[in-house]
Short mmCIF file of C-alpha atoms in Angstrom, two decimals:
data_model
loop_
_atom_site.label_atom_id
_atom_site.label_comp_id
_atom_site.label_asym_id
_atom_site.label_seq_id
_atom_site.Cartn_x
_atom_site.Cartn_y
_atom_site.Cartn_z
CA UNK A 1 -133.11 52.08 -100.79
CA UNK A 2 -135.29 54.94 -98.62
CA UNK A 3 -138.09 52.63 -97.88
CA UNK A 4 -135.46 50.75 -95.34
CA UNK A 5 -135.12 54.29 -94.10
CA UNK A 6 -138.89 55.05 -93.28
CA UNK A 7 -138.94 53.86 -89.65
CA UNK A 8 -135.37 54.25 -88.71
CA UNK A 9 -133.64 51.37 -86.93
CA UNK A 10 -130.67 50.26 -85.15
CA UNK A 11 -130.41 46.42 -84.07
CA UNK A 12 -126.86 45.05 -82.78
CA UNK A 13 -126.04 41.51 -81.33
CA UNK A 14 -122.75 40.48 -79.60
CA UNK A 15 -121.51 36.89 -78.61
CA UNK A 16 -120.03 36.83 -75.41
CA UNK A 17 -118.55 33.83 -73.00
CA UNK A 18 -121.58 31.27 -72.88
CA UNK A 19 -123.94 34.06 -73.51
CA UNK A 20 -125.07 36.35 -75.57
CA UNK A 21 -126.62 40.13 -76.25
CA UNK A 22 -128.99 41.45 -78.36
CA UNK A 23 -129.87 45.13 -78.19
CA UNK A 24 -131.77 47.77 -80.16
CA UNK A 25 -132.98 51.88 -79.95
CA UNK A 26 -136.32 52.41 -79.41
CA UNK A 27 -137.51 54.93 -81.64
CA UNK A 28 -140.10 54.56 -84.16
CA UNK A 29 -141.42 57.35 -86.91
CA UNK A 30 -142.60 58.37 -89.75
CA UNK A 31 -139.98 60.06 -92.48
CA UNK A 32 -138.69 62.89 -89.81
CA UNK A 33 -141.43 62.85 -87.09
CA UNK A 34 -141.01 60.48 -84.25
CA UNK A 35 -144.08 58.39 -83.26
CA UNK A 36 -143.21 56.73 -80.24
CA UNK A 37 -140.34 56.21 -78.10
CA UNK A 38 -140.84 52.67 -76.81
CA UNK A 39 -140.83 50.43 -79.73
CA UNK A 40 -140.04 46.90 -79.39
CA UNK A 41 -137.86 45.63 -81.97
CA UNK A 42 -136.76 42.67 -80.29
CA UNK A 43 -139.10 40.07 -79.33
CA UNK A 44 -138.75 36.58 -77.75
CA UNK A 45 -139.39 33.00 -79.86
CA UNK A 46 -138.17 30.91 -76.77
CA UNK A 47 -136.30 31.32 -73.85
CA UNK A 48 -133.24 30.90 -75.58
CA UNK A 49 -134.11 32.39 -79.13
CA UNK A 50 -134.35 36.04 -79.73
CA UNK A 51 -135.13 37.84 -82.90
CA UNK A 52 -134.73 41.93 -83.79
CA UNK A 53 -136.43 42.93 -86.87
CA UNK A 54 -135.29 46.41 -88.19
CA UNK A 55 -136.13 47.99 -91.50
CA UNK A 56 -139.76 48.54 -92.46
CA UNK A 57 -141.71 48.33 -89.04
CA UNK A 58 -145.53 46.88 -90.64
CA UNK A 59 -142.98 44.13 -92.08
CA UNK A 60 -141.15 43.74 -88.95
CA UNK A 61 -144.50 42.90 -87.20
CA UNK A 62 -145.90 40.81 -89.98
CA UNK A 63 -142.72 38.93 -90.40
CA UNK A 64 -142.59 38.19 -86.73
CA UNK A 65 -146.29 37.20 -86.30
CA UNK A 66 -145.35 34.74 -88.98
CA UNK A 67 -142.78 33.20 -87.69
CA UNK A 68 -144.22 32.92 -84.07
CA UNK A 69 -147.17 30.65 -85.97
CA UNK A 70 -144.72 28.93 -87.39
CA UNK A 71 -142.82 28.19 -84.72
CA UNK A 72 -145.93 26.66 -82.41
CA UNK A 73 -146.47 24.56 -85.59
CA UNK A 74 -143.22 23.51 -84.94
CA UNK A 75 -143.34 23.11 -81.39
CA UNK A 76 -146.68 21.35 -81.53
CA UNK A 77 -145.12 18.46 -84.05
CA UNK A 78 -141.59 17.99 -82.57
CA UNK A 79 -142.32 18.90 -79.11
CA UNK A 80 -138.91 21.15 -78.93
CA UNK A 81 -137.81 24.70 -79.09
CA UNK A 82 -136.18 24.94 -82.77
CA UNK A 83 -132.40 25.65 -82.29
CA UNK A 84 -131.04 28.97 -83.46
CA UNK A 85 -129.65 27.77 -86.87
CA UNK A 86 -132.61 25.92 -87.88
CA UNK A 87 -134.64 29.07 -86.96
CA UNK A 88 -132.50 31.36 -88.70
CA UNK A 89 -132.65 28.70 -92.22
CA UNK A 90 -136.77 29.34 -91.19
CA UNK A 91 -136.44 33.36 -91.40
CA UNK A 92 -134.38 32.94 -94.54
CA UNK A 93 -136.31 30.54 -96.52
CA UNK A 94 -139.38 32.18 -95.31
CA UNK A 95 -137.94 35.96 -96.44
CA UNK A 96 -136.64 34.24 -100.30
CA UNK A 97 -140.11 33.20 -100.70
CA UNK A 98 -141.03 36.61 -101.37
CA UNK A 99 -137.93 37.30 -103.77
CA UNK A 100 -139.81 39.80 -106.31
CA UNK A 101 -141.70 41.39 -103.66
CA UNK A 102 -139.48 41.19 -100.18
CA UNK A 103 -140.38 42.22 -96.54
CA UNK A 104 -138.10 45.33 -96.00
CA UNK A 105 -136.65 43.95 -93.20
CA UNK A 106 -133.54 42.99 -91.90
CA UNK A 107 -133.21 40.66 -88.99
CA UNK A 108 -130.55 40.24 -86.27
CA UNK A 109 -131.25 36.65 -84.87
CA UNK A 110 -129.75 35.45 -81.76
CA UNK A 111 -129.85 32.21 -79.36
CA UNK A 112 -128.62 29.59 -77.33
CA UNK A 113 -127.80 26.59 -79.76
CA UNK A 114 -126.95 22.86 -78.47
CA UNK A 115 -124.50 22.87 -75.27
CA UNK A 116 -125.47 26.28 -74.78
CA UNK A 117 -123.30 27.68 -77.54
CA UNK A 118 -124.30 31.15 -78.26
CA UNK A 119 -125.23 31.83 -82.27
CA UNK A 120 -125.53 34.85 -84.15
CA UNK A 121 -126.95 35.94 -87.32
CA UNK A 122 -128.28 38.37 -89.82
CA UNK A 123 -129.79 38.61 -93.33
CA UNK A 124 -130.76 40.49 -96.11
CA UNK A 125 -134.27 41.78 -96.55
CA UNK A 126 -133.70 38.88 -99.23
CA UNK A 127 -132.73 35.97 -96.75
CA UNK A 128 -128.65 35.75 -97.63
CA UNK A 129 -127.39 34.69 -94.20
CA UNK A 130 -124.30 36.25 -92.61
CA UNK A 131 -122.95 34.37 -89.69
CA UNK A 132 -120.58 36.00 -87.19
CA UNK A 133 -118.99 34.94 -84.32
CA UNK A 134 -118.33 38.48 -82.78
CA UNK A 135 -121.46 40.78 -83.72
CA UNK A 136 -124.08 41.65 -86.06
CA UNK A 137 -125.84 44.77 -86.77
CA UNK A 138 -128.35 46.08 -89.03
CA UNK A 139 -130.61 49.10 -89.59
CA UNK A 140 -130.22 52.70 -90.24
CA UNK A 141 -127.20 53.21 -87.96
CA UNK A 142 -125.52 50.00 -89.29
CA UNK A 143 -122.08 51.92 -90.71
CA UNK A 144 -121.76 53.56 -87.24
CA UNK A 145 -122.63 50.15 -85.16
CA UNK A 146 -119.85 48.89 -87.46
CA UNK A 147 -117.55 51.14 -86.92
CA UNK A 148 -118.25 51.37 -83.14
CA UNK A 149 -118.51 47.12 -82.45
CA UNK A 150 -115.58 46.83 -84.28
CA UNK A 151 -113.45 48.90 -82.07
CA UNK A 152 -115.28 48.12 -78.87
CA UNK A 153 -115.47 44.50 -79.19
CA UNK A 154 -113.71 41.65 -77.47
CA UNK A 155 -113.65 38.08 -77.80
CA UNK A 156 -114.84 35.99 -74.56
CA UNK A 157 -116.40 38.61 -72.55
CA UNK A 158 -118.36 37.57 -69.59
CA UNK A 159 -122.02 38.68 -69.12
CA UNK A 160 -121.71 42.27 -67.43
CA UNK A 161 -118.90 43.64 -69.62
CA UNK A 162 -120.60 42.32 -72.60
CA UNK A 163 -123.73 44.26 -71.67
CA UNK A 164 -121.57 47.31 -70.82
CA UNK A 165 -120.14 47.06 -74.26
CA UNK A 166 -122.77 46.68 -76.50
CA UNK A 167 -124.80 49.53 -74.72
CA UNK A 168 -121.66 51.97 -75.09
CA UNK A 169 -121.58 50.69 -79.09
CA UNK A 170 -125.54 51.25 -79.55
CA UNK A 171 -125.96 54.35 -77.63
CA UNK A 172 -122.84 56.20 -79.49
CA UNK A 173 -123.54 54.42 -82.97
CA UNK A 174 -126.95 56.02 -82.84
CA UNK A 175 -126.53 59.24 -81.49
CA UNK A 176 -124.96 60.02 -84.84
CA UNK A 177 -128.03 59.23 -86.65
CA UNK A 178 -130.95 60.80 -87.10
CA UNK A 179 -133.09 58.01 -87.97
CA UNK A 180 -133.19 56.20 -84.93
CA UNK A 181 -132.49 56.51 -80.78
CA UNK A 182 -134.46 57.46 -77.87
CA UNK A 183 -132.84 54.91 -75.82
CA UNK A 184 -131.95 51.62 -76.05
CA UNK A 185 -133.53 48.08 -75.14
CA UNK A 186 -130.79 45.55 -74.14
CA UNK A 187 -131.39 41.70 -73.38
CA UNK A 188 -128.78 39.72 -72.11
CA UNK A 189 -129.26 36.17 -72.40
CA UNK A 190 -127.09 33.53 -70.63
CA UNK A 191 -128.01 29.94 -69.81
CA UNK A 192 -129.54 30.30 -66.76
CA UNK A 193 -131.13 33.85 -67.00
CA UNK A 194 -132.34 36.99 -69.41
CA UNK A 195 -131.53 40.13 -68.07
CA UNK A 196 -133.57 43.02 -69.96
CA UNK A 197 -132.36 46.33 -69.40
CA UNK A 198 -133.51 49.90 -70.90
CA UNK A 199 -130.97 52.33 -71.26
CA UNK A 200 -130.74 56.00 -71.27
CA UNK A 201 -129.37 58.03 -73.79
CA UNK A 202 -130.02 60.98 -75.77
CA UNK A 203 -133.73 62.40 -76.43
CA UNK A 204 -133.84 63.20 -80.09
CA UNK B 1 -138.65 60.62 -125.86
CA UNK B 2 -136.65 61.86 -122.83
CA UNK B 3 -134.02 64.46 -122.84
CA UNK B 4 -130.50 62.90 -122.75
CA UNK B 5 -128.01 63.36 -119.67
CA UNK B 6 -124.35 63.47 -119.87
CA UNK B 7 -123.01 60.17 -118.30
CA UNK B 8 -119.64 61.50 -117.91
CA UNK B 9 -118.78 63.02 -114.39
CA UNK B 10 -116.46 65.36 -113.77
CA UNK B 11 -115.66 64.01 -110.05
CA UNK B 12 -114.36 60.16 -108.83
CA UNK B 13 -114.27 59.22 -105.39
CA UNK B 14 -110.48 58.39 -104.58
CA UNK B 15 -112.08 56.92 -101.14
CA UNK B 16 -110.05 57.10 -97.54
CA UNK B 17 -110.75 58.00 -94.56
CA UNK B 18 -108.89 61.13 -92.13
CA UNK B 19 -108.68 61.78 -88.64
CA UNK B 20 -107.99 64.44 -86.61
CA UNK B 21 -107.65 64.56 -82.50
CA UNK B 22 -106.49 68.31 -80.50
CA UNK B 23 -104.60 68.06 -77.51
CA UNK B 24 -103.97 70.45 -74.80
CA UNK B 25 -100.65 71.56 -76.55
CA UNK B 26 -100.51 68.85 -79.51
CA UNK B 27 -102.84 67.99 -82.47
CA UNK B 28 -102.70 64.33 -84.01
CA UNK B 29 -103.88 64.32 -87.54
CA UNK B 30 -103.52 61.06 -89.61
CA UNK B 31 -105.34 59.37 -92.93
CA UNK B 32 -104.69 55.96 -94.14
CA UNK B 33 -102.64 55.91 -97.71
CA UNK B 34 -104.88 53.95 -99.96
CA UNK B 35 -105.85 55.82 -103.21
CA UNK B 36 -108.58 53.52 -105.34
CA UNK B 37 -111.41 54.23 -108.02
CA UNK B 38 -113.98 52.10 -108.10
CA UNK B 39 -112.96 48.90 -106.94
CA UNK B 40 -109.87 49.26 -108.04
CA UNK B 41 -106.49 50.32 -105.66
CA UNK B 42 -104.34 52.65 -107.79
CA UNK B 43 -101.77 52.99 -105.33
CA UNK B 44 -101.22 51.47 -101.69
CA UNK B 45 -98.63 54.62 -101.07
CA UNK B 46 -100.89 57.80 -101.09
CA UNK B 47 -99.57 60.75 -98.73
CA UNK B 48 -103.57 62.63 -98.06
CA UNK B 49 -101.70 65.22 -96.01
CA UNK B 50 -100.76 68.45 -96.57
CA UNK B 51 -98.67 70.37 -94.52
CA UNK B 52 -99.71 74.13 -95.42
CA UNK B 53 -98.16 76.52 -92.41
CA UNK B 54 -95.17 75.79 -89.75
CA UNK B 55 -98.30 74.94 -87.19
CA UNK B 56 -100.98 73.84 -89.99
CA UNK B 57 -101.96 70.27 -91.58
CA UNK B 58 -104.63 69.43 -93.74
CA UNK B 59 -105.99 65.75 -94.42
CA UNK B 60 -108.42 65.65 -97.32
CA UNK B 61 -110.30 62.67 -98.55
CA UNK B 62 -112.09 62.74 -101.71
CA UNK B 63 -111.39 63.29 -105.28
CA UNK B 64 -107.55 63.42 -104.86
CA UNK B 65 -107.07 65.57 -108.42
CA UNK B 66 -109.31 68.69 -106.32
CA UNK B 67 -107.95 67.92 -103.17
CA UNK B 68 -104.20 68.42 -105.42
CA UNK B 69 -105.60 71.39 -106.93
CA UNK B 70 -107.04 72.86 -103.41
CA UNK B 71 -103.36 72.54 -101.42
CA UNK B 72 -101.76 74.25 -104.14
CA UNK B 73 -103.67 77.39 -103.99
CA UNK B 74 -103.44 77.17 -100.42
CA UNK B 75 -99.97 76.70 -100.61
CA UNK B 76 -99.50 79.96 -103.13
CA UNK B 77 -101.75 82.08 -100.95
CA UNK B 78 -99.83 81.21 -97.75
CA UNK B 79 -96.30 82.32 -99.72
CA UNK B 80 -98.19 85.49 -100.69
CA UNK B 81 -99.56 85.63 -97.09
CA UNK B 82 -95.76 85.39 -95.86
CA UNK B 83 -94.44 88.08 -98.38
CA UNK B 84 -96.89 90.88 -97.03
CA UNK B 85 -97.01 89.88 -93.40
CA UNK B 86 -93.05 88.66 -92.63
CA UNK B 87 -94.61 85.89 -90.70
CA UNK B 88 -96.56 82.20 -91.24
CA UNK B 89 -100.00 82.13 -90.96
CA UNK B 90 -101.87 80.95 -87.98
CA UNK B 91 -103.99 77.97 -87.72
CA UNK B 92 -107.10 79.37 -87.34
CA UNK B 93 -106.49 81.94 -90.18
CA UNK B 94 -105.52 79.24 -92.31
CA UNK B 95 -108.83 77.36 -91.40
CA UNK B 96 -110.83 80.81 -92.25
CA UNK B 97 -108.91 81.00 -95.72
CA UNK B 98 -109.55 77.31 -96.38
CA UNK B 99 -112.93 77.72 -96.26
CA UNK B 100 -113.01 80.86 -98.26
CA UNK B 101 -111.34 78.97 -100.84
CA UNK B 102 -114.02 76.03 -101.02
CA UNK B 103 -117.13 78.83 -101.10
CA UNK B 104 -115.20 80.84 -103.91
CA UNK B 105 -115.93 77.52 -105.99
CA UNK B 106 -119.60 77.10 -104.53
CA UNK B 107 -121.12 75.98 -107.89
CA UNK B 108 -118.45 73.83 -108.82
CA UNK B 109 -117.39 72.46 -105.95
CA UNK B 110 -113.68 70.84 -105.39
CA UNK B 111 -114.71 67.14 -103.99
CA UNK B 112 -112.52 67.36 -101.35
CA UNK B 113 -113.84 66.41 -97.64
CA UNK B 114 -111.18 68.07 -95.22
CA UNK B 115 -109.79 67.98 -91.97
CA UNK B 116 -107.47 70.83 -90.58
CA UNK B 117 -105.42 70.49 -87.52
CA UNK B 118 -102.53 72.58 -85.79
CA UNK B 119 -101.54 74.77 -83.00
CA UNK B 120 -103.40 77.80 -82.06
CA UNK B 121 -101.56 81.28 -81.54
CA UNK B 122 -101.82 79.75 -77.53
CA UNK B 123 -100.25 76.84 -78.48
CA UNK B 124 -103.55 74.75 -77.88
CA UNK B 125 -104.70 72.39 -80.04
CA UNK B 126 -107.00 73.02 -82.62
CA UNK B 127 -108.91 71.14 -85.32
CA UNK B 128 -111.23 72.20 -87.69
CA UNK B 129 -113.39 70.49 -89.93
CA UNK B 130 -115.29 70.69 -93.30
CA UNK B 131 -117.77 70.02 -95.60
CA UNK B 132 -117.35 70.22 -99.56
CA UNK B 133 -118.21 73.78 -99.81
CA UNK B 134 -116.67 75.35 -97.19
CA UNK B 135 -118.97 75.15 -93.91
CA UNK B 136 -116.99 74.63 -90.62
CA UNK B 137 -116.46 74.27 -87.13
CA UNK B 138 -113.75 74.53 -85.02
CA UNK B 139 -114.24 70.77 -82.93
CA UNK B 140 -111.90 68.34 -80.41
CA UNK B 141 -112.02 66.01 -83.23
CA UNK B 142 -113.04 65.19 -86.12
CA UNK B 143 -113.59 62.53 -88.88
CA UNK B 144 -113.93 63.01 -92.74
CA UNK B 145 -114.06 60.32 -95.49
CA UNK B 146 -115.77 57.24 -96.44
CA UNK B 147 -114.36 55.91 -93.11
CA UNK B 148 -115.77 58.47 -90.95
CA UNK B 149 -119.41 56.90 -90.35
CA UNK B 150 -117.49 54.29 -88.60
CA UNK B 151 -115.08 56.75 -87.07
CA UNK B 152 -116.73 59.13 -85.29
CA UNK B 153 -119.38 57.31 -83.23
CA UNK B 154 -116.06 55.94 -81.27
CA UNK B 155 -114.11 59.39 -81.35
CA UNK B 156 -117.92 60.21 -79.95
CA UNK B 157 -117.64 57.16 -77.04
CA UNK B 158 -114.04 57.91 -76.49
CA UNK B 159 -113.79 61.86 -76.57
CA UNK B 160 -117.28 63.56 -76.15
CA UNK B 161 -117.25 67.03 -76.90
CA UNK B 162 -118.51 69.44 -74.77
CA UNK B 163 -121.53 70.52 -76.38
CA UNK B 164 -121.14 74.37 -77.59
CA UNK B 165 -124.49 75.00 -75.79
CA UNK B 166 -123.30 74.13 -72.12
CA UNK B 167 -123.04 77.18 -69.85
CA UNK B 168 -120.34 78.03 -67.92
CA UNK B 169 -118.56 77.20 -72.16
CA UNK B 170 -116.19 74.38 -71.83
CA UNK B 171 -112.78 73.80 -73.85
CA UNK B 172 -113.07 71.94 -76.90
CA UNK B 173 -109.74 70.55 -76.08
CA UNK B 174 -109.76 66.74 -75.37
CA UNK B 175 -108.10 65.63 -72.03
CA UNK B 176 -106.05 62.82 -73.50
CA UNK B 177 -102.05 63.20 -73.51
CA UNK B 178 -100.57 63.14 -77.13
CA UNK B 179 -99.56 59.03 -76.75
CA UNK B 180 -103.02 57.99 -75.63
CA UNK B 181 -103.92 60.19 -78.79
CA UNK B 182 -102.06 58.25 -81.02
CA UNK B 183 -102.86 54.84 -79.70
CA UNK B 184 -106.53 56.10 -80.40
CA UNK B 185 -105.65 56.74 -83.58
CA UNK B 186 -104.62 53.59 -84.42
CA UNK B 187 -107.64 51.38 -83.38
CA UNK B 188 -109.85 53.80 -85.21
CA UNK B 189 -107.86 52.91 -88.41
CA UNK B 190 -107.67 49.26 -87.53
CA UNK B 191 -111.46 48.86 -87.08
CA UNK B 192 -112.52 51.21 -89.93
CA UNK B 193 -110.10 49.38 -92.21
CA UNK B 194 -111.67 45.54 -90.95
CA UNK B 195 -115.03 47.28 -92.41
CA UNK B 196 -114.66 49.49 -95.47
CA UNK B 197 -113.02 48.63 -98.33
CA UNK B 198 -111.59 52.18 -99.45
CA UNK B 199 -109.74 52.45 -95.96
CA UNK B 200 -105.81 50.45 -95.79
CA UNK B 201 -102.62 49.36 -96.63
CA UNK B 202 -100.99 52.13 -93.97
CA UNK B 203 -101.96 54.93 -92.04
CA UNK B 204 -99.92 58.10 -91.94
CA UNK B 205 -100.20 60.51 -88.63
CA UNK B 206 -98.28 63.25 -88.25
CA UNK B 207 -98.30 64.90 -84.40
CA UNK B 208 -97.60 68.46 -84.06
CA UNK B 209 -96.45 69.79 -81.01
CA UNK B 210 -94.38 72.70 -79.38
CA UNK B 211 -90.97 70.71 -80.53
CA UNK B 212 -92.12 70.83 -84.01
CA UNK B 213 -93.52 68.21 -86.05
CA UNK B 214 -93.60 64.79 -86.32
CA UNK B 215 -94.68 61.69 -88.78
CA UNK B 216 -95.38 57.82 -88.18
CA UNK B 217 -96.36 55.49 -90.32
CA UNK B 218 -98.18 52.33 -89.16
CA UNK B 219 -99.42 49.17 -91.21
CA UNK B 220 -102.88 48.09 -91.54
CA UNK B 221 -104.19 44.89 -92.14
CA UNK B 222 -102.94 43.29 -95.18
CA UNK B 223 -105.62 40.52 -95.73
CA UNK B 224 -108.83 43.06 -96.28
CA UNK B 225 -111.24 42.33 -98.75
CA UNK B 226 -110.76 45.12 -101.13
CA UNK B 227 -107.20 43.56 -101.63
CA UNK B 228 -108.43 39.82 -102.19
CA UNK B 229 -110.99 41.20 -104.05
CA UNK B 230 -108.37 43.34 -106.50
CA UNK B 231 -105.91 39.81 -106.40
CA UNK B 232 -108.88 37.99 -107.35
CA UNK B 233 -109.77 40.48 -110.51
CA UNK B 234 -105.91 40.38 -111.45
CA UNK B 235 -106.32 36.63 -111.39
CA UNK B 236 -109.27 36.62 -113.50
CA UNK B 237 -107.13 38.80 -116.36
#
């Protein structure tokens, strides 16, 4: 479906030894023109939750202004950060509500669940969950951050290599597409810290 | 009312994926053997390469019936070739003729994605790659097929070509040695086959090299969903 194609995406996340990585390009346009280079697709629900929204970027932002409300709501009445898989059941439910006329979005959800545990997750634009236990992608580039995660990906890797990785499978997953690029944003989340790095890479 | 449209196709995707890597004095090309339609397997045994001139191999995904029909008039041109000239045809002449071959048929194209890899008249490496109709490049590496999304960002991480625009030029020659080659061949097919269904069962690569040349086969994962997803079908019937 083009209209997932509008924008241009590319959102991976990567479990690692007690921690986690979520990372995504930065580009943001129009059909062929490029708008701006500093998107942010990734944005923080709690210190230990993370969500990236790619697909349609108006739906990205509504969908995550949404589910921030939602999640002070939540906050406010149980006086606790929601744990990754009862966030990710939120984003799901939330996205099947509009079955017949869906946010064009797919998110890449990642966090810290009980005992520090990482979790990650993506749906549909339609809410059908896929869990992982080694990495996630969506967007534009999705075949090549297959085809790149799979090959570069190990089981148990502590914090550093795990952000080496999943910048080497990002930057040369979307350097063969079109859609989406001009850099990368990388957050690396581990029980006592969030590292957020910006990364380099090809200009166009 | 709507003017009506044939719903029968000439073409069928027989799905796969090839890879091919030049060395220094070697050239690895391999593809996997899987031959399906739809989301059906026909066979699990499917040789996609072609070997066309003493220093000269061709993988072609695609619709296997062109890609049949393209390496025989390949093959008869090369024995013509040979009668007239005494001697094999080179790699890169082969390449030249190969895309000829696709253009000649430039409004009804042979569905044939193609890689082309061999020994120079240096004995480099060289590797060539295509589109349907005939555009190509002579490149360090190359993937074609529905695998090759997934392929080449990795070749990419792995192999980075010198880009053609870099001045003082650089070879296009990788810097790997021919086992290291190999080896990379292998996780490429392992991880491509984990992820698309039209890429399994085995991989065949065949290494050519100063002594001659040389084929491997190597297994790929035998639980992949395609498969279960064929036993299940069978099951159902």
């Amino acid at each position: 479906m083009t209209i997932f194609k509008h924008n241009g995406s590319a959102v991976v996340a990567m479990v690692g030894k007690n921690c986690f990585a979520i990372a995504s390009d930065r580009r943001l346009g129009v059909q062929l023109q490029t708008i701006a280079t500093d998107f942010q697709r990734i944005s923080k629900i709690h210190d230990k939750l993370y969500i990236g929204l790619s697909g349609l970027a108006t739906d990205s932002q509504t969908l995550y202004q949404r589910l921030v409300f939602r999640h002070k709501l939540y906050q406010l009445r149980e006086e606790l950060d929601m744990k990754p898989e009862t966030f990710a059941s939120l984003v799901s439910a939330m996205q099947y509500e509009k079955r017949f006329g869906p946010y064009f979005c797919q998110p890449v959800i990642a966090g810290l669940g009980d005992d520090d545990k990482p979790f990650i997750c993506t749906m549909d634009a339609i809410g059908a969950k896929e869990l992982a236990k080694d990495f996630v992608v969506a967007g534009t580039a999705s075949e090549s951050l297959y085809g790149a995660c799979e090959s570069m990906f190990k089981p148990d890797m502590e914090a550093e290599e795990l952000f080496e990785t999943i910048s080497q499978a990002l930057l040369s997953s979307v350097d063969r597409d079109c859609l989406s690029g001009w850099g990368g944003h990388v957050y690396v989340v581990t029980p006592t810290e969030v590292k957020e790095r910006i990364l380099k890479g090809r200009m166009d | 009312m709507t003017k009506q449209h044939a719903n029968w196709s000439p073409y069928d995707n027989n799905g796969g994926s090839c890879v091919a890597i030049a060395g220094s004095d070697y050239c690895v090309i391999a593809a996997d053997t899987r031959m399906s339609t739809g989301y059906n397997i026909l066979t699990r045994d499917y040789s996609k390469i072609s070997h066309l001139a003493e220093k000269c191999v061709m993988a072609s995904s695609g619709f296997q019936a062109d890609v049949k029909a393209l390496q025989k008039v390949l093959s008869a041109r090369h024995l013509t070739y040979q009668h007239q000239h005494n001697k094999q045809m080179s790699c890169p002449a082969m390449a030249q003729l190969l895309s000829n071959t696709l253009y000649y048929k430039r409004f009804f194209p042979y569905y044939s994605f193609n890689v082309l890899g061999g020994l120079d008249s240096e004995g480099k490496g060289c590797v060539f790659t295509y589109d349907a109709v005939g555009s190509y490049e002579r490149v360090g590496y190359s993937s074609q097929g529905s695998g090759s999304t997934l392929i080449m960002p990795f070749l990419d991480n792995q192999l980075k070509s010198p880009s053609p625009l870099l001045l003082p030029a650089q070879d296009a020659v990788t810097p790997l040695s021919e086992a290291e080659a190999v080896d990379l061949v292998k996780t490429v097919f392992a991880s491509a086959t984990e992820r698309d269904i039209y890429t399994g069962d085995k991989v065949e690569i065949v290494i050519l090299n100063a002594g001659g040349i040389h084929r491997e086969f190597m297994d790929l994962r035998k639980t992949d969903a395609f498969t279960e997803e064929c036993m299940f079908m069978i099951d159902l019937f």
